[in-house]
Amino acid sequence: MEDKGKKGNVFSLRKKREKAPPGRRAQISGPIQAQGPSPQPSPGSKALTEKAPQARPQAGGKTADLVKRRYSTRPGALPHGFDAAAPPVPSMPSLPSRYAQGAAGGPPGSSGRGGSSGGKQPLTVDINGLKDPNLRPEQYVANVLSAASGDEIREYQHNLQKIRNRTSTDLQQNVYQNRTRFIEISREAEKLKGEMRTLRSLMSELKTNTNALNQVSSGGTSAAPETQAQAYDTMTAAARKQANRSSVANLEAMWNSQLQSLWKNVEGSQKFLPAIAGRHIVRDSPHWVELNAATWKPRRAIHMFLLNDHLLVASRKKKRVDPSANGVEQRQQPVQSKLVAERCWPLQDIQIVDLSATSGPMSADGPAGERENVANAINVRVGSESFTYRNDRPESNEKSTLLLTFRKAADELRKANRVQDEASGAKDPLTYLVGQSARAGKGAAPSRTLSVNLSKQRPDIMIDVDGKQQNLRWVENQADELDIEIALQRFDEAVARVERLRKLAKGLKSNAIAQDFITIKADERADRLAEFVTVRLVATHSFVHATQENIGWLVRLNFEDRARESYLEARSSVIAKRTRQCIFEGDLQQYIFQIAFVYFTIIRNTVTIYQACFPALMMSACVKWAKQHVDGFNRILGRQLSSFDRGSVVWQECIEMAKQQAALMTEVGLDFKDLVGSTMDEDRAGSG
């Protein structure tokens, strides 16, 4: 069976002949015609066609195709011109990202360009291509709009404008959100910074006090320092807490002993430095001499005591000698001296300056003694007074040490005062907010009134806002948001917030303190907002819609007079500017026509915009302004016609030309034709 299967799988080039069924013989077919249309033979070649032998039909089939393919292939042959030493064919480069999307999304030729006709896709803005940092605008526009029509170009421009507006809106929104988050984070960071500063100071004081107490206790016991450290490590938490509490108490006791020693050694120091919790000596600096500011000669010996909140200056004086002793005993006794307190200043009121860093060329070129005085001298400034001191021991570097210690003590005192102010402000919100208003420099009188009323009423003031009870901190937050709106020039939202605050203040008739406080905040922001809107009004006074919007904001802020005056002043400046641009080149009629056209056209446009922005009751100010400028035109006209006789041809032509231009005023309801040239005789008589 296996042999038969193998024989059955043997490949043979012969085609097996199938046996015909019995009783049926194979028929011989006729000549096989060639496939496809054949050309009709011409009559002359018919005989040749009949005599030519018929083409032998080729046997078809799978076996014949395989044989033909086998005998027509040369396995070892290389193509003509093949170079084995040539480098390999490089790979195809990848398409850029901005073209890959167009090539993958559609058939070739649909790369984003196309018109509305011919089956092309409409022009679309490739945002990814615009984000490319290596974008070349001219080349990009040429590639995209090379085959576009005018309508397609306008539509593409419109799409670009919409994307630009959307991007600008997103940018403003991001700026607003980032600013709001920044304010919140800065507040939290400032609060955390203050807490960390307080914690750091407490930890440093605790470490210093603990080290001092360990040193003191080590002197009175015979135990070794290692044994004491091991004993402290084995203490329980309660014992450590009790030890820390006792160490703070011991520190206070040590500071009190320092003050008592200061009072004992320095005469009159107790009246300058009474006992206050936390007051202690930071630096004891002897060997100073007070110098005369004019002659730089020493006056007396000085001893300085730097405390955590004051600077005490004591002079050294000799004690009286016992008159009962004889001369030999007086010479043998050492000279005794005592310290007497002379001056004492708070650290926040003084300033210590190193004279060696601020010395001029005179001291540098002077004698050696003067240079030495300047190098070791300091200057203490208290208001309008100034005191100069010099250290007698320059090699000890006492001057620089005292300066560094003073700066550190002043910074710590300033930080402690700030923390105390913030703590008091958190407990008393109204006093804190009133202090902010007073420091701002505006609303000083209302702030004083609030401070007086504060003594009569508790600061925990609550106001009703849309059915909810809010503290005055809420008003401060609203003022901060209003400042953000003003900074971003969102005038419509800012005006709405000011109106809301004023409406809220009017509704608090029973709470005068909160009403005055909210009114102060609203008026301050309204004044600042009106300044920005006024600047915008002056810049866009020639446009009706923008002028209406700006004046509408000022009217809602109760600044109608400022809006009217600013608008009319801006229009007056335009008249003066355009008039100066008219140059007289010898033709008087042409010059008078230019001046009249400028004056009366601008007056007409001004009155038109004024009527659209202000009510009719305020029209008198605009009419007065127009009359003033007509008088100004008459003065110019009188100066130009002063050399011509009244009634002459040139005079009449100029007057008629000016009246024709003045007739433009009738379009806005003003008739100033009779006023043109009416004051020329008066001006001429006044000048004569």
XYZ file of C-alpha atoms in Angstrom:
688
model
C 0.000 0.000 0.000
C 2.833 2.338 0.839
C 4.562 1.644 -2.473
C 1.417 2.311 -4.330
C 0.937 5.584 -2.472
C 4.439 6.678 -3.266
C 4.021 5.831 -6.910
C 0.831 7.746 -6.962
C 2.659 10.859 -5.648
C 5.447 10.724 -8.241
C 5.484 13.847 -10.446
C 5.471 13.098 -14.176
C 5.685 15.331 -17.214
C 3.415 13.049 -19.203
C -0.212 13.689 -19.241
C -2.325 10.708 -18.462
C -4.749 9.732 -21.118
C -8.163 9.158 -19.847
C -9.913 6.172 -21.230
C -12.943 6.994 -23.282
C -16.125 5.328 -22.335
C -16.978 2.320 -24.466
C -19.076 2.974 -27.473
C -17.912 6.592 -27.778
C -14.977 7.808 -29.908
C -13.169 11.130 -29.554
C -13.985 13.644 -32.215
C -11.283 15.577 -33.996
C -11.926 19.287 -33.705
C -11.391 21.789 -36.415
C -8.573 24.337 -36.598
C -8.399 26.588 -33.504
C -8.917 30.238 -34.304
C -6.746 32.943 -32.692
C -8.453 34.855 -29.897
C -9.373 38.499 -30.339
C -10.593 40.369 -33.368
C -8.554 39.602 -36.413
C -8.199 42.040 -39.275
C -10.225 41.367 -42.369
C -7.972 40.212 -45.181
C -7.843 42.311 -48.265
C -9.045 40.867 -51.574
C -5.491 40.814 -52.997
C -4.103 38.694 -50.215
C -6.929 36.162 -50.142
C -5.074 33.658 -52.268
C -1.963 33.854 -50.096
C -4.022 33.275 -47.022
C -5.623 30.182 -48.456
C -2.289 28.721 -49.560
C -0.489 29.425 -46.205
C -0.433 26.488 -43.802
C -2.520 26.726 -40.661
C -0.692 27.490 -37.358
C -0.262 24.462 -35.211
C -2.238 24.789 -32.029
C -0.233 24.803 -28.873
C -1.176 22.472 -26.145
C -2.249 24.333 -23.021
C -2.514 23.317 -19.424
C -0.759 23.504 -16.062
C 1.987 21.039 -17.005
C 2.964 23.019 -20.123
C 3.199 26.234 -18.137
C 5.470 24.608 -15.586
C 7.745 23.207 -18.295
C 7.934 26.556 -20.064
C 8.765 28.354 -16.831
C 11.440 25.803 -15.981
C 13.310 25.952 -19.267
C 13.133 29.774 -19.518
C 14.825 30.461 -16.140
C 18.560 30.814 -15.560
C 19.282 30.391 -11.861
C 22.863 31.686 -11.843
C 22.548 34.574 -14.252
C 22.860 38.229 -13.030
C 21.162 41.166 -14.733
C 23.112 43.292 -17.174
C 25.048 46.148 -15.529
C 24.837 44.673 -12.006
C 27.597 46.068 -9.686
C 28.246 43.931 -6.620
C 30.408 46.638 -4.979
C 27.667 49.276 -5.075
C 26.201 50.415 -1.688
C 22.775 49.104 -0.696
C 19.680 50.992 -1.737
C 18.741 53.588 0.978
C 15.434 53.255 2.766
C 12.537 55.560 1.996
C 12.447 58.693 4.231
C 9.456 59.153 6.540
C 6.929 61.872 5.806
C 6.689 64.903 8.150
C 3.937 64.772 10.773
C 1.914 67.568 9.199
C 1.818 65.735 5.799
C 1.515 62.203 7.158
C -2.020 62.829 8.423
C -3.160 64.101 5.030
C -1.474 61.222 3.197
C -2.971 58.600 5.509
C -6.439 60.129 5.691
C -7.187 60.319 1.976
C -5.987 59.470 -1.478
C -2.918 61.058 -3.033
C -3.495 64.641 -3.964
C -5.845 65.419 -1.042
C -3.209 67.027 1.204
C -5.479 69.659 2.729
C -5.781 71.879 -0.306
C -8.680 71.957 -2.605
C -11.618 74.018 -3.577
C -15.321 73.637 -3.530
C -15.429 72.405 -7.112
C -13.876 69.453 -8.925
C -14.411 67.040 -6.023
C -11.722 68.730 -3.886
C -11.990 68.994 -0.156
C -12.488 72.476 1.402
C -9.495 74.305 2.840
C -8.857 73.377 6.461
C -6.432 74.954 8.919
C -3.685 72.526 9.895
C -3.138 73.339 13.572
C -0.264 70.869 13.862
C 1.502 72.572 10.990
C 1.028 75.988 12.604
C 2.545 74.659 15.834
C 5.737 73.645 14.021
C 8.617 75.788 15.412
C 10.373 75.682 12.011
C 7.333 76.996 10.146
C 7.998 79.366 7.263
C 4.835 81.452 6.791
C 5.477 82.493 3.173
C 6.224 78.964 2.025
C 3.297 77.545 4.024
C 0.824 80.022 2.513
C 2.189 79.425 -0.975
C 1.751 75.670 -0.620
C -1.726 75.822 0.866
C -3.293 78.646 -1.149
C -1.528 78.234 -4.473
C -4.615 76.776 -6.229
C -7.294 78.442 -4.083
C -9.849 80.919 -5.311
C -10.728 84.253 -3.738
C -13.674 82.873 -1.778
C -11.572 80.012 -0.489
C -8.821 82.401 0.613
C -11.350 84.563 2.481
C -12.854 81.491 4.130
C -9.374 80.299 5.134
C -8.627 83.731 6.591
C -11.904 83.640 8.497
C -11.003 80.240 9.959
C -7.584 81.528 10.999
C -9.227 84.509 12.700
C -11.592 82.223 14.629
C -8.677 80.075 15.789
C -6.810 83.202 16.851
C -9.779 84.497 18.837
C -10.263 81.135 20.498
C -6.566 80.981 21.373
C -6.680 84.509 22.810
C -9.719 83.620 24.914
C -8.031 80.480 26.192
C -4.919 82.478 27.028
C -6.887 85.055 29.012
C -8.741 82.318 30.848
C -5.464 80.595 31.685
C -3.969 83.861 32.913
C -6.994 84.474 35.133
C -6.937 80.937 36.534
C -3.181 81.014 37.083
C -3.387 84.391 38.822
C -6.185 83.185 41.088
C -4.284 80.033 41.964
C -1.109 82.022 42.470
C -2.856 84.342 44.929
C -4.289 81.420 46.861
C -0.983 79.560 46.908
C 0.941 82.698 47.912
C -1.396 83.235 50.840
C -1.004 79.658 51.975
C 2.763 79.833 51.461
C 3.016 83.066 53.457
C 0.990 81.556 56.260
C 3.091 78.397 56.236
C 6.271 80.458 56.069
C 5.267 82.384 59.174
C 4.469 79.201 61.043
C 7.772 77.624 60.008
C 9.631 80.789 61.023
C 8.018 80.691 64.450
C 8.762 76.993 64.790
C 12.380 77.498 63.735
C 12.887 80.278 66.255
C 11.353 78.183 69.006
C 13.508 75.193 68.111
C 16.688 77.287 68.034
C 15.869 78.855 71.383
C 15.110 75.440 72.826
C 18.420 74.083 71.563
C 20.365 77.046 72.950
C 18.655 76.886 76.292
C 19.131 73.143 76.581
C 22.834 73.413 75.800
C 23.232 76.234 78.300
C 21.425 74.312 81.015
C 23.469 71.195 80.313
C 26.653 73.188 80.651
C 25.463 74.779 83.884
C 24.328 71.464 85.330
C 27.551 69.721 84.320
C 29.541 72.112 86.478
C 27.601 71.246 89.654
C 27.670 67.465 89.364
C 30.463 64.940 89.223
C 28.885 62.781 86.542
C 30.550 62.643 83.150
C 28.909 64.247 80.069
C 28.472 60.827 78.462
C 26.626 59.555 81.500
C 24.336 62.610 81.472
C 23.594 62.131 77.775
C 22.720 58.476 78.350
C 20.509 59.429 81.252
C 18.721 62.014 79.099
C 18.179 59.458 76.325
C 16.600 57.033 78.777
C 14.136 59.662 80.007
C 10.457 59.132 79.256
C 8.432 61.469 77.067
C 6.707 63.054 80.069
C 10.044 63.598 81.768
C 11.478 65.216 78.630
C 8.454 67.494 78.357
C 8.865 68.481 81.980
C 12.578 69.074 81.431
C 11.896 71.309 78.408
C 9.354 73.281 80.406
C 11.835 73.737 83.202
C 14.560 74.738 80.730
C 12.406 77.601 79.411
C 11.785 78.722 82.961
C 15.506 78.574 83.674
C 16.173 80.631 80.559
C 13.798 83.332 81.773
C 15.557 83.269 85.104
C 18.935 83.625 83.392
C 17.707 86.610 81.368
C 16.395 88.236 84.545
C 19.743 87.749 86.213
C 21.457 89.390 83.217
C 19.173 92.404 83.479
C 19.767 92.684 87.202
C 23.515 92.523 86.618
C 23.164 95.249 83.980
C 21.204 97.453 86.362
C 23.853 96.917 89.015
C 26.886 97.622 86.832
C 25.452 100.445 84.687
C 24.101 103.379 86.589
C 20.719 104.642 85.345
C 20.102 101.716 83.010
C 16.958 100.572 84.816
C 15.034 103.672 83.776
C 15.831 102.935 80.108
C 15.377 99.169 80.271
C 12.657 98.060 82.680
C 11.915 94.390 83.214
C 9.892 92.980 80.279
C 9.256 89.327 79.494
C 11.739 88.107 76.910
C 14.171 91.052 77.122
C 17.790 89.917 77.282
C 21.306 90.973 76.332
C 22.525 89.803 72.919
C 25.987 91.406 72.734
C 28.267 93.098 75.276
C 30.721 95.288 73.332
C 33.314 97.306 75.321
C 36.333 99.355 74.152
C 34.518 102.033 72.147
C 35.275 105.746 71.956
C 32.839 108.485 70.977
C 34.307 110.827 68.343
C 33.564 114.435 67.535
C 31.817 114.435 64.162
C 33.623 117.617 63.060
C 37.194 117.068 64.283
C 37.264 113.248 64.697
C 38.841 113.696 68.122
C 37.887 111.288 70.941
C 35.496 112.640 73.525
C 34.917 109.816 76.021
C 35.083 106.054 76.436
C 31.898 104.148 75.571
C 30.530 100.712 76.457
C 27.718 99.330 74.245
C 25.074 96.800 75.242
C 23.006 95.325 72.395
C 19.707 93.839 73.569
C 17.087 92.013 71.562
C 15.011 95.224 71.266
C 17.252 98.160 72.313
C 20.785 99.521 72.029
C 22.206 100.967 75.277
C 25.240 103.291 75.194
C 27.006 103.845 78.543
C 29.966 106.158 79.192
C 32.849 105.228 81.454
C 33.540 107.725 84.259
C 36.088 107.701 87.067
C 34.954 107.151 90.623
C 35.722 109.698 93.300
C 38.934 109.124 95.277
C 38.732 108.913 99.083
C 40.062 112.300 100.356
C 41.116 110.807 103.732
C 43.886 108.729 102.098
C 47.364 110.267 101.797
C 49.150 110.849 98.488
C 51.168 107.604 98.566
C 48.083 105.468 99.124
C 46.239 107.341 96.354
C 49.050 106.594 93.899
C 49.145 102.925 94.903
C 45.375 102.387 94.517
C 44.205 101.420 90.950
C 42.036 103.904 89.109
C 38.403 102.812 89.451
C 35.648 103.701 86.968
C 31.922 103.191 86.624
C 29.467 102.970 83.739
C 26.689 105.527 83.386
C 23.845 105.070 80.924
C 23.828 107.919 78.387
C 21.519 106.943 75.542
C 19.142 104.093 74.687
C 17.279 103.614 71.385
C 14.827 100.983 70.057
C 16.323 98.854 67.296
C 13.574 99.695 64.800
C 14.354 103.434 65.154
C 18.115 103.378 64.553
C 20.458 102.606 61.700
C 24.113 101.614 62.092
C 26.400 102.415 59.138
C 29.954 101.184 58.576
C 31.996 104.303 57.779
C 34.819 102.325 56.181
C 32.438 101.245 53.397
C 31.100 104.782 52.808
C 34.334 106.781 53.249
C 35.074 109.353 50.581
C 38.325 110.206 48.794
C 39.244 112.813 51.462
C 39.514 110.235 54.213
C 41.380 107.842 51.939
C 44.011 110.423 51.042
C 44.297 111.893 54.545
C 46.760 111.095 57.273
C 47.247 107.616 58.616
C 45.464 108.442 61.901
C 42.362 109.670 60.094
C 42.270 106.596 57.861
C 42.519 104.401 60.961
C 39.627 106.261 62.588
C 37.437 105.747 59.544
C 38.365 102.060 59.166
C 37.300 101.239 62.748
C 34.363 103.656 63.101
C 30.604 103.289 62.857
C 27.836 105.854 62.673
C 24.552 105.503 64.584
C 21.702 107.484 63.016
C 18.544 108.193 64.979
C 16.158 110.423 63.052
C 17.999 113.710 62.432
C 20.747 112.953 64.992
C 24.016 111.206 64.229
C 26.674 109.739 66.556
C 30.133 108.436 65.595
C 31.971 105.721 67.566
C 35.359 104.065 67.054
C 36.669 100.757 68.368
C 40.039 100.920 70.118
C 40.982 97.353 69.268
C 40.876 96.845 65.480
C 42.621 93.488 65.733
C 39.670 92.005 67.676
C 37.221 92.441 64.759
C 34.634 93.721 67.219
C 33.120 96.213 64.771
C 32.063 93.654 62.152
C 30.737 91.306 64.839
C 28.590 94.053 66.334
C 27.211 95.009 62.907
C 26.246 91.419 62.087
C 24.652 90.899 65.486
C 22.692 94.147 65.161
C 21.302 93.189 61.751
C 20.303 89.754 62.980
C 18.603 91.155 66.080
C 16.771 93.806 64.017
C 15.498 91.173 61.570
C 14.287 88.912 64.354
C 12.511 91.811 66.044
C 10.852 92.803 62.782
C 9.672 89.255 62.139
C 8.343 88.905 65.676
C 6.386 92.151 65.321
C 4.960 90.974 62.014
C 3.830 87.668 63.486
C 2.252 89.502 66.402
C 0.421 91.886 64.066
C -0.888 89.020 61.967
C -2.042 87.166 65.042
C -3.850 90.240 66.345
C -5.365 90.836 62.896
C -6.686 87.266 62.749
C -8.397 87.764 66.104
C -9.776 91.179 65.143
C -10.667 91.204 61.419
C -12.124 94.709 61.353
C -9.020 96.290 62.897
C -6.844 94.355 60.436
C -8.838 95.471 57.394
C -9.049 99.070 58.582
C -5.277 99.049 59.036
C -4.875 97.876 55.453
C -7.073 100.726 54.213
C -5.089 103.221 56.289
C -1.771 101.909 54.918
C -3.134 102.215 51.394
C -3.222 105.992 51.880
C -6.837 106.411 50.862
C -9.891 106.788 53.000
C -7.985 107.917 56.104
C -10.900 109.854 57.578
C -13.417 106.981 57.287
C -10.794 104.627 58.732
C -10.467 106.838 61.805
C -14.244 106.899 62.153
C -14.327 103.103 61.988
C -11.628 102.883 64.637
C -13.678 105.111 66.944
C -16.843 103.093 66.398
C -14.893 99.876 66.953
C -14.642 100.586 70.664
C -18.438 100.637 70.908
C -19.184 97.459 69.003
C -17.551 94.044 68.758
C -15.616 93.338 65.536
C -17.465 90.088 64.823
C -19.725 91.747 62.265
C -21.853 89.595 59.980
C -23.714 90.855 56.909
C -26.526 89.287 54.929
C -25.518 88.521 51.318
C -28.177 86.793 49.211
C -29.639 85.101 52.273
C -26.250 83.970 53.655
C -24.325 85.380 56.592
C -20.874 86.578 55.550
C -17.967 88.104 57.465
C -16.090 91.244 56.423
C -13.406 88.908 55.077
C -15.854 88.127 52.288
C -15.864 91.813 51.353
C -12.076 91.765 51.219
C -12.155 88.748 48.896
C -14.653 90.522 46.649
C -12.317 93.519 46.507
C -9.418 91.246 45.511
C -11.476 89.695 42.719
C -12.435 93.180 41.582
C -8.752 94.114 41.423
C -8.141 91.082 39.222
C -10.960 92.108 36.876
C -9.509 95.618 36.607
C -6.017 94.274 35.935
C -7.344 92.028 33.142
C -9.360 94.989 31.750
C -12.664 93.192 32.040
C -14.476 96.451 32.530
C -18.020 95.138 32.173
C -17.575 92.539 34.935
C -15.680 95.032 37.100
C -18.439 97.655 36.827
C -21.021 95.006 37.718
C -19.039 94.074 40.850
C -18.789 97.724 41.918
C -22.536 98.151 41.491
C -23.127 95.006 43.528
C -20.950 96.251 46.395
C -22.643 99.655 46.407
C -26.064 98.049 46.390
C -25.013 95.838 49.281
C -23.767 98.874 51.226
C -27.030 100.748 50.709
C -28.974 97.803 52.111
C -26.981 97.791 55.382
C -28.669 100.811 56.955
C -28.749 99.242 60.408
C -25.016 98.433 60.382
C -23.151 101.706 59.889
C -19.660 100.248 60.379
C -20.036 97.576 57.701
C -21.773 100.062 55.393
C -18.911 102.569 55.659
C -16.314 99.855 55.187
C -17.935 98.427 52.041
C -18.457 101.929 50.649
C -14.766 102.729 51.110
C -13.702 99.563 49.295
C -16.169 100.123 46.450
C -15.257 103.808 45.970
C -11.526 103.076 45.882
C -11.943 100.446 43.169
C -14.447 102.587 41.271
C -12.014 105.501 41.135
C -9.224 103.255 39.861
C -11.530 101.630 37.323
C -12.715 105.040 36.087
C -9.113 106.030 35.381
C -8.580 102.999 33.136
C -11.878 103.550 31.320
C -11.078 107.230 30.821
C -7.769 106.347 29.173
C -9.612 103.941 26.880
C -12.210 106.619 26.084
C -9.539 109.130 25.072
C -7.896 106.524 22.826
C -11.128 105.474 21.027
C -13.183 108.683 20.998
C -13.631 108.605 17.210
C -15.642 105.342 17.227
C -19.316 105.482 18.107
C -19.739 101.998 19.561
C -16.554 102.113 21.675
C -17.379 105.615 22.934
C -20.898 104.569 23.912
C -19.523 101.570 25.800
C -16.875 103.571 27.680
C -19.217 106.423 28.588
C -21.843 103.902 29.670
C -19.358 102.374 32.122
C -18.410 105.783 33.513
C -22.067 106.735 33.932
C -22.741 103.491 35.823
C -19.798 104.328 38.092
C -21.269 107.829 38.767
C -18.546 109.636 36.812
C -20.720 111.448 34.237
C -18.801 114.721 34.557
C -15.453 113.024 34.037
C -16.776 111.198 30.972
C -18.152 114.405 29.431
C -15.028 116.461 30.100
C -12.645 113.743 28.901
C -14.561 113.190 25.675
C -14.823 116.894 24.796
C -11.161 117.506 25.631
C -10.149 114.627 23.366
C -12.205 116.062 20.507
C -10.673 119.520 21.087
C -7.198 118.023 20.801
C -8.213 116.425 17.487
C -9.367 119.795 16.121
C -6.093 121.441 17.144
C -4.053 118.597 15.628
C -5.900 118.574 12.312
C -5.770 122.374 12.070
C -1.991 122.389 12.474
C -1.762 119.914 9.600
C -3.348 122.473 7.230
C -0.488 124.406 5.620
C -0.939 127.758 3.870
C 0.772 127.568 0.463
C -0.378 130.905 -1.058
C -3.974 130.069 -1.991
C -6.091 131.783 0.687
C -9.437 130.360 -0.476
C -8.062 126.798 -0.381
C -6.616 127.319 3.093
C -9.877 128.787 4.448
C -11.778 125.838 2.939
C -9.461 123.336 4.664
C -9.733 125.051 8.054
C -13.537 125.345 7.814
C -13.910 121.749 6.699
C -11.816 120.500 9.655
C -13.644 122.614 12.241
C -17.259 122.065 11.258
C -16.888 118.392 10.247
C -15.334 117.457 13.597
C -17.905 119.571 15.482
C -20.752 117.817 13.653
C -19.337 114.345 14.335
C -18.719 115.235 17.975
C -22.290 116.415 18.477
C -23.601 113.249 16.791
C -21.655 110.926 19.103
C -22.481 113.101 22.125
C -26.204 112.863 21.429
C -25.911 109.061 21.197
C -24.024 108.761 24.504
C -25.550 111.375 26.810
C -29.167 112.314 27.596
C -30.732 115.444 26.174
C -30.565 117.196 29.545
C -26.765 117.308 29.293
C -26.720 118.775 25.769
C -25.985 122.302 26.963
C -22.341 121.423 27.688
C -21.856 120.181 24.125
C -23.476 123.304 22.639
C -21.205 125.506 24.754
C -18.182 123.529 23.559
C -19.251 123.922 19.894
C -19.762 127.687 20.370
C -16.229 128.037 21.759
C -14.706 126.316 18.742
C -16.770 128.411 16.325
C -15.340 131.506 18.022
C -11.870 129.989 17.597
C -12.548 129.524 13.883
C -13.677 133.156 13.643
C -10.387 134.297 15.164
C -8.409 132.312 12.583
C -10.632 133.664 9.803
C -10.194 137.232 11.056
C -6.389 136.926 11.107
C -6.314 135.603 7.549
C -8.679 138.305 6.181
C -7.188 141.205 8.145
C -5.285 142.443 5.066
C -8.401 142.502 2.865
C -11.161 145.111 2.862
C -14.571 144.141 4.084
C -16.789 143.497 1.080
C -13.986 142.732 -1.353
C -14.210 139.763 -3.705
C -11.715 137.613 -1.770
C -13.360 138.509 1.528
C -16.841 137.558 0.300
C -15.637 134.303 -1.265
C -13.961 133.214 1.966
C -17.016 134.113 4.070
C -19.394 132.241 1.746
C -17.109 129.212 1.724
C -17.006 129.174 5.541
C -20.812 129.486 5.774
C -21.269 126.581 3.383
C -19.190 124.408 5.679
C -21.072 125.734 8.725
C -24.302 124.536 7.115
C -23.195 120.993 8.025
C -24.203 121.773 11.609
C -27.881 121.797 10.657
C -27.729 117.991 10.336
C -27.391 117.708 14.119
C -29.823 120.498 15.000
C -27.370 123.400 15.342
C -27.411 126.508 13.115
C -24.185 128.500 13.436
C -24.150 130.146 9.980
C -24.924 133.579 11.408
C -22.058 133.267 13.876
C -19.449 132.751 11.141
C -17.556 136.030 10.773
C -19.693 137.830 13.360
C -16.804 138.500 15.759
C -14.229 139.477 13.131
C -14.838 143.223 13.565
C -14.600 142.950 17.350
C -11.327 141.042 17.112
C -9.939 143.550 14.628
C -10.942 146.460 16.860
C -9.422 144.774 19.912
C -6.162 144.099 18.103
C -6.059 147.662 16.767
